[in-house]
Amino acid sequence: MRKLHPNQEKLLKLLKEHQDNPLTMEELALQMDISSKSVVHYHITQLEKKGYITRSAANAQQYYIKNTEDNVLYLPLYGMAKCGPAGTILDGTPSRVVPVDPSMVNFPVSKGFMVEAKGDSMTELIHPKDWIIVEKNDAPRERDVIVCSNNGETMIKRFVPDKRSGNILLVSDNKHYAPIIADKESFKIAGIVRSILKRGL
């Protein structure tokens, strides 16, 4: 890796120390005794170019430290994803950053994020309060479990193309919930569920 400017060394140290609770640009500037946020942003960009950090594909403001001493990955956690008829929209602002075992992330960490499940439409696979590890990927295979938004609602469903009608069905594992026909205008896939941290039992 390329040599770092003293300010970049200090910045990298701060980023490592606060990986589980990232500092804002303003807080980083204050800690580094720098008057301009743009200078902090410049040094962050340099850290990325020099291979010390990588930018998240799920959130451009989220960074991951490469080659950390502890064998832990950190993923941003976004609010609640409703497993049912209503839910919240992923707004791009994680509520916290969660340390996870690398064995649970078998894809580039820069594409990873997490949501917390709410509702019972995906039981027995997913229960309320479970943490869902998701890969940012908008090309699921048939019957993959996805995190998606539809008509302004965020939900966790199975992706089932209906070849006869050409519609996409959002199917629950709980048979008490009827399939939802994805709205062709608003439907958007946030990612594919890759792992589940059981917390709701």
Tab-separated table of C-alpha atoms in Angstrom:
chain	number	residue	atom	x	y	z
A	1	MET	CA	0.000	0.000	0.000
A	2	ARG	CA	1.117	3.571	-0.709
A	3	LYS	CA	2.566	5.807	1.986
A	4	LEU	CA	0.147	7.999	3.916
A	5	HIS	CA	0.249	11.708	4.673
A	6	PRO	CA	0.319	12.344	8.465
A	7	ASN	CA	-3.275	13.630	8.332
A	8	GLN	CA	-4.314	10.446	6.531
A	9	GLU	CA	-2.616	8.303	9.196
A	10	LYS	CA	-4.523	10.197	11.884
A	11	LEU	CA	-7.771	9.902	9.930
A	12	LEU	CA	-7.328	6.159	9.384
A	13	LYS	CA	-6.730	5.694	13.120
A	14	LEU	CA	-9.944	7.587	13.904
A	15	LEU	CA	-11.924	5.552	11.373
A	16	LYS	CA	-10.655	2.307	12.909
A	17	GLU	CA	-11.419	3.433	16.467
A	18	HIS	CA	-14.986	4.399	15.550
A	19	GLN	CA	-15.903	1.650	13.077
A	20	ASP	CA	-18.883	0.510	15.158
A	21	ASN	CA	-20.148	4.088	15.577
A	22	PRO	CA	-18.795	6.175	12.671
A	23	LEU	CA	-18.061	9.854	13.187
A	24	THR	CA	-19.621	12.483	10.945
A	25	MET	CA	-17.481	14.665	8.681
A	26	GLU	CA	-17.890	17.500	11.195
A	27	GLU	CA	-16.752	15.284	14.080
A	28	LEU	CA	-13.761	14.002	12.092
A	29	ALA	CA	-12.740	17.566	11.228
A	30	LEU	CA	-13.003	18.555	14.907
A	31	GLN	CA	-10.961	15.554	16.071
A	32	MET	CA	-8.272	16.293	13.476
A	33	ASP	CA	-8.287	20.046	14.161
A	34	ILE	CA	-9.162	20.760	10.537
A	35	SER	CA	-11.442	23.688	9.709
A	36	SER	CA	-12.918	22.342	6.453
A	37	LYS	CA	-15.013	19.199	5.879
A	38	SER	CA	-13.823	19.210	2.260
A	39	VAL	CA	-10.254	18.595	3.461
A	40	VAL	CA	-11.461	15.578	5.461
A	41	HIS	CA	-13.337	14.337	2.399
A	42	TYR	CA	-10.173	14.725	0.302
A	43	HIS	CA	-8.156	12.601	2.735
A	44	ILE	CA	-10.904	9.953	2.845
A	45	THR	CA	-10.790	9.804	-0.959
A	46	GLN	CA	-7.007	9.404	-0.793
A	47	LEU	CA	-7.338	6.551	1.723
A	48	GLU	CA	-9.686	4.830	-0.714
A	49	LYS	CA	-7.352	5.382	-3.698
A	50	LYS	CA	-4.396	4.050	-1.705
A	51	GLY	CA	-6.286	0.884	-0.777
A	52	TYR	CA	-6.781	1.418	2.950
A	53	ILE	CA	-10.565	1.679	2.862
A	54	THR	CA	-13.345	0.743	0.460
A	55	ARG	CA	-16.603	2.560	-0.240
A	56	SER	CA	-19.928	0.813	0.374
A	57	ALA	CA	-22.070	0.082	-2.679
A	58	ALA	CA	-25.164	0.330	-0.461
A	59	ASN	CA	-24.330	3.781	0.919
A	60	ALA	CA	-21.750	6.105	-0.605
A	61	GLN	CA	-21.119	7.681	2.814
A	62	GLN	CA	-20.231	4.315	4.384
A	63	TYR	CA	-16.627	3.102	4.371
A	64	TYR	CA	-14.962	-0.147	5.392
A	65	ILE	CA	-11.434	-0.463	6.730
A	66	LYS	CA	-9.308	-3.042	4.934
A	67	ASN	CA	-7.013	-5.443	6.792
A	68	THR	CA	-8.299	-4.677	10.272
A	69	GLU	CA	-6.416	-6.391	13.081
A	70	ASP	CA	-9.519	-8.029	14.510
A	71	ASN	CA	-11.200	-10.555	12.227
A	72	VAL	CA	-14.538	-8.735	12.136
A	73	LEU	CA	-16.553	-7.061	9.398
A	74	TYR	CA	-18.833	-4.083	9.956
A	75	LEU	CA	-22.155	-3.681	8.150
A	76	PRO	CA	-24.591	-0.745	8.278
A	77	LEU	CA	-28.007	-1.561	9.782
A	78	TYR	CA	-31.046	0.192	8.281
A	79	GLY	CA	-34.193	0.599	10.349
A	80	MET	CA	-37.006	-1.915	10.114
A	81	ALA	CA	-38.006	-3.910	7.036
A	82	LYS	CA	-41.623	-4.977	7.448
A	83	CYS	CA	-42.390	-8.639	6.703
A	84	GLY	CA	-46.019	-7.933	5.934
A	85	PRO	CA	-48.356	-5.470	4.232
A	86	ALA	CA	-46.610	-2.248	5.300
A	87	GLY	CA	-43.100	-1.064	6.075
A	88	THR	CA	-40.541	1.704	6.114
A	89	ILE	CA	-38.465	2.956	3.203
A	90	LEU	CA	-34.699	2.505	3.281
A	91	ASP	CA	-33.616	6.119	3.498
A	92	GLY	CA	-29.877	5.680	2.996
A	93	THR	CA	-29.021	6.506	6.604
A	94	PRO	CA	-27.989	3.518	8.758
A	95	SER	CA	-29.190	3.516	12.356
A	96	ARG	CA	-25.967	1.838	13.509
A	97	VAL	CA	-23.019	-0.253	12.335
A	98	VAL	CA	-22.965	-3.918	13.395
A	99	PRO	CA	-19.869	-6.164	13.722
A	100	VAL	CA	-20.394	-9.562	12.075
A	101	ASP	CA	-18.326	-12.697	11.588
A	102	PRO	CA	-16.666	-12.750	8.116
A	103	SER	CA	-17.978	-16.292	7.556
A	104	MET	CA	-21.489	-14.834	7.249
A	105	VAL	CA	-20.536	-12.554	4.335
A	106	ASN	CA	-19.618	-14.539	1.227
A	107	PHE	CA	-19.690	-11.535	-1.116
A	108	PRO	CA	-17.757	-8.220	-1.281
A	109	VAL	CA	-18.332	-6.435	2.032
A	110	SER	CA	-18.766	-3.136	0.180
A	111	LYS	CA	-22.078	-4.517	-1.144
A	112	GLY	CA	-23.355	-5.544	2.284
A	113	PHE	CA	-25.988	-4.021	4.540
A	114	MET	CA	-28.438	-5.202	7.174
A	115	VAL	CA	-32.100	-4.666	8.036
A	116	GLU	CA	-34.155	-5.691	11.046
A	117	ALA	CA	-37.235	-7.787	10.332
A	118	LYS	CA	-40.667	-6.829	11.604
A	119	GLY	CA	-43.855	-8.862	11.221
A	120	ASP	CA	-44.581	-12.558	10.707
A	121	SER	CA	-45.134	-12.977	6.973
A	122	MET	CA	-41.787	-14.777	6.444
A	123	THR	CA	-41.972	-17.248	9.343
A	124	GLU	CA	-40.581	-19.842	9.840
A	125	LEU	CA	-37.524	-18.584	7.951
A	126	ILE	CA	-37.462	-15.065	9.427
A	127	HIS	CA	-38.940	-13.845	12.717
A	128	PRO	CA	-39.524	-10.326	14.091
A	129	LYS	CA	-36.326	-8.619	15.310
A	130	ASP	CA	-34.040	-10.935	13.310
A	131	TRP	CA	-31.143	-9.119	11.676
A	132	ILE	CA	-30.931	-9.829	7.946
A	133	ILE	CA	-27.613	-9.657	6.084
A	134	VAL	CA	-28.270	-8.487	2.533
A	135	GLU	CA	-26.132	-8.222	-0.590
A	136	LYS	CA	-26.873	-5.165	-2.713
A	137	ASN	CA	-27.923	-6.957	-5.893
A	138	ASP	CA	-30.912	-6.284	-8.153
A	139	ALA	CA	-30.766	-9.545	-10.146
A	140	PRO	CA	-32.230	-12.292	-7.929
A	141	ARG	CA	-32.980	-15.811	-9.067
A	142	GLU	CA	-36.489	-17.241	-8.852
A	143	ARG	CA	-37.589	-17.748	-5.205
A	144	ASP	CA	-34.642	-15.835	-3.765
A	145	VAL	CA	-35.568	-13.913	-0.621
A	146	ILE	CA	-35.173	-10.203	-1.300
A	147	VAL	CA	-35.442	-6.852	0.438
A	148	CYS	CA	-37.459	-4.591	-1.824
A	149	SER	CA	-39.659	-1.519	-1.959
A	150	ASN	CA	-43.097	-1.568	-3.565
A	151	ASN	CA	-45.592	1.297	-3.583
A	152	GLY	CA	-43.469	3.122	-1.005
A	153	GLU	CA	-43.253	0.137	1.363
A	154	THR	CA	-40.121	-1.822	2.230
A	155	MET	CA	-40.586	-5.549	2.694
A	156	ILE	CA	-38.864	-8.929	2.734
A	157	LYS	CA	-40.397	-11.396	0.268
A	158	ARG	CA	-39.628	-14.215	-2.111
A	159	PHE	CA	-39.066	-13.134	-5.707
A	160	VAL	CA	-41.341	-15.159	-7.997
A	161	PRO	CA	-41.710	-14.186	-11.675
A	162	ASP	CA	-45.083	-15.179	-13.174
A	163	LYS	CA	-44.209	-16.251	-16.699
A	164	ARG	CA	-47.841	-16.301	-17.852
A	165	SER	CA	-48.703	-12.733	-16.897
A	166	GLY	CA	-45.222	-11.202	-16.921
A	167	ASN	CA	-45.770	-9.899	-13.390
A	168	ILE	CA	-43.422	-10.233	-10.438
A	169	LEU	CA	-45.055	-11.839	-7.391
A	170	LEU	CA	-43.809	-10.995	-3.893
A	171	VAL	CA	-44.551	-14.161	-1.967
A	172	SER	CA	-44.628	-14.719	1.806
A	173	ASP	CA	-43.506	-17.960	3.458
A	174	ASN	CA	-46.442	-17.588	5.866
A	175	LYS	CA	-49.423	-18.935	3.885
A	176	HIS	CA	-51.813	-16.596	5.711
A	177	TYR	CA	-50.498	-13.782	3.491
A	178	ALA	CA	-51.558	-13.596	-0.146
A	179	PRO	CA	-48.921	-12.912	-2.824
A	180	ILE	CA	-48.455	-9.261	-3.770
A	181	ILE	CA	-48.171	-8.233	-7.431
A	182	ALA	CA	-45.173	-5.914	-7.754
A	183	ASP	CA	-46.055	-2.474	-9.059
A	184	LYS	CA	-44.197	-1.998	-12.352
A	185	GLU	CA	-43.627	1.701	-11.687
A	186	SER	CA	-42.424	1.668	-8.080
A	187	PHE	CA	-40.993	-1.822	-7.474
A	188	LYS	CA	-37.270	-1.761	-6.711
A	189	ILE	CA	-34.983	-4.484	-5.371
A	190	ALA	CA	-32.589	-3.319	-2.654
A	191	GLY	CA	-30.773	-6.633	-2.323
A	192	ILE	CA	-30.802	-10.391	-1.840
A	193	VAL	CA	-30.920	-11.939	1.636
A	194	ARG	CA	-27.729	-13.925	2.273
A	195	SER	CA	-27.705	-14.623	6.040
A	196	ILE	CA	-30.018	-14.314	9.029
A	197	LEU	CA	-28.997	-13.500	12.596
A	198	LYS	CA	-31.689	-14.985	14.807
A	199	ARG	CA	-32.684	-12.508	17.510
A	200	GLY	CA	-36.442	-12.830	17.796
A	201	LEU	CA	-36.787	-16.256	19.447
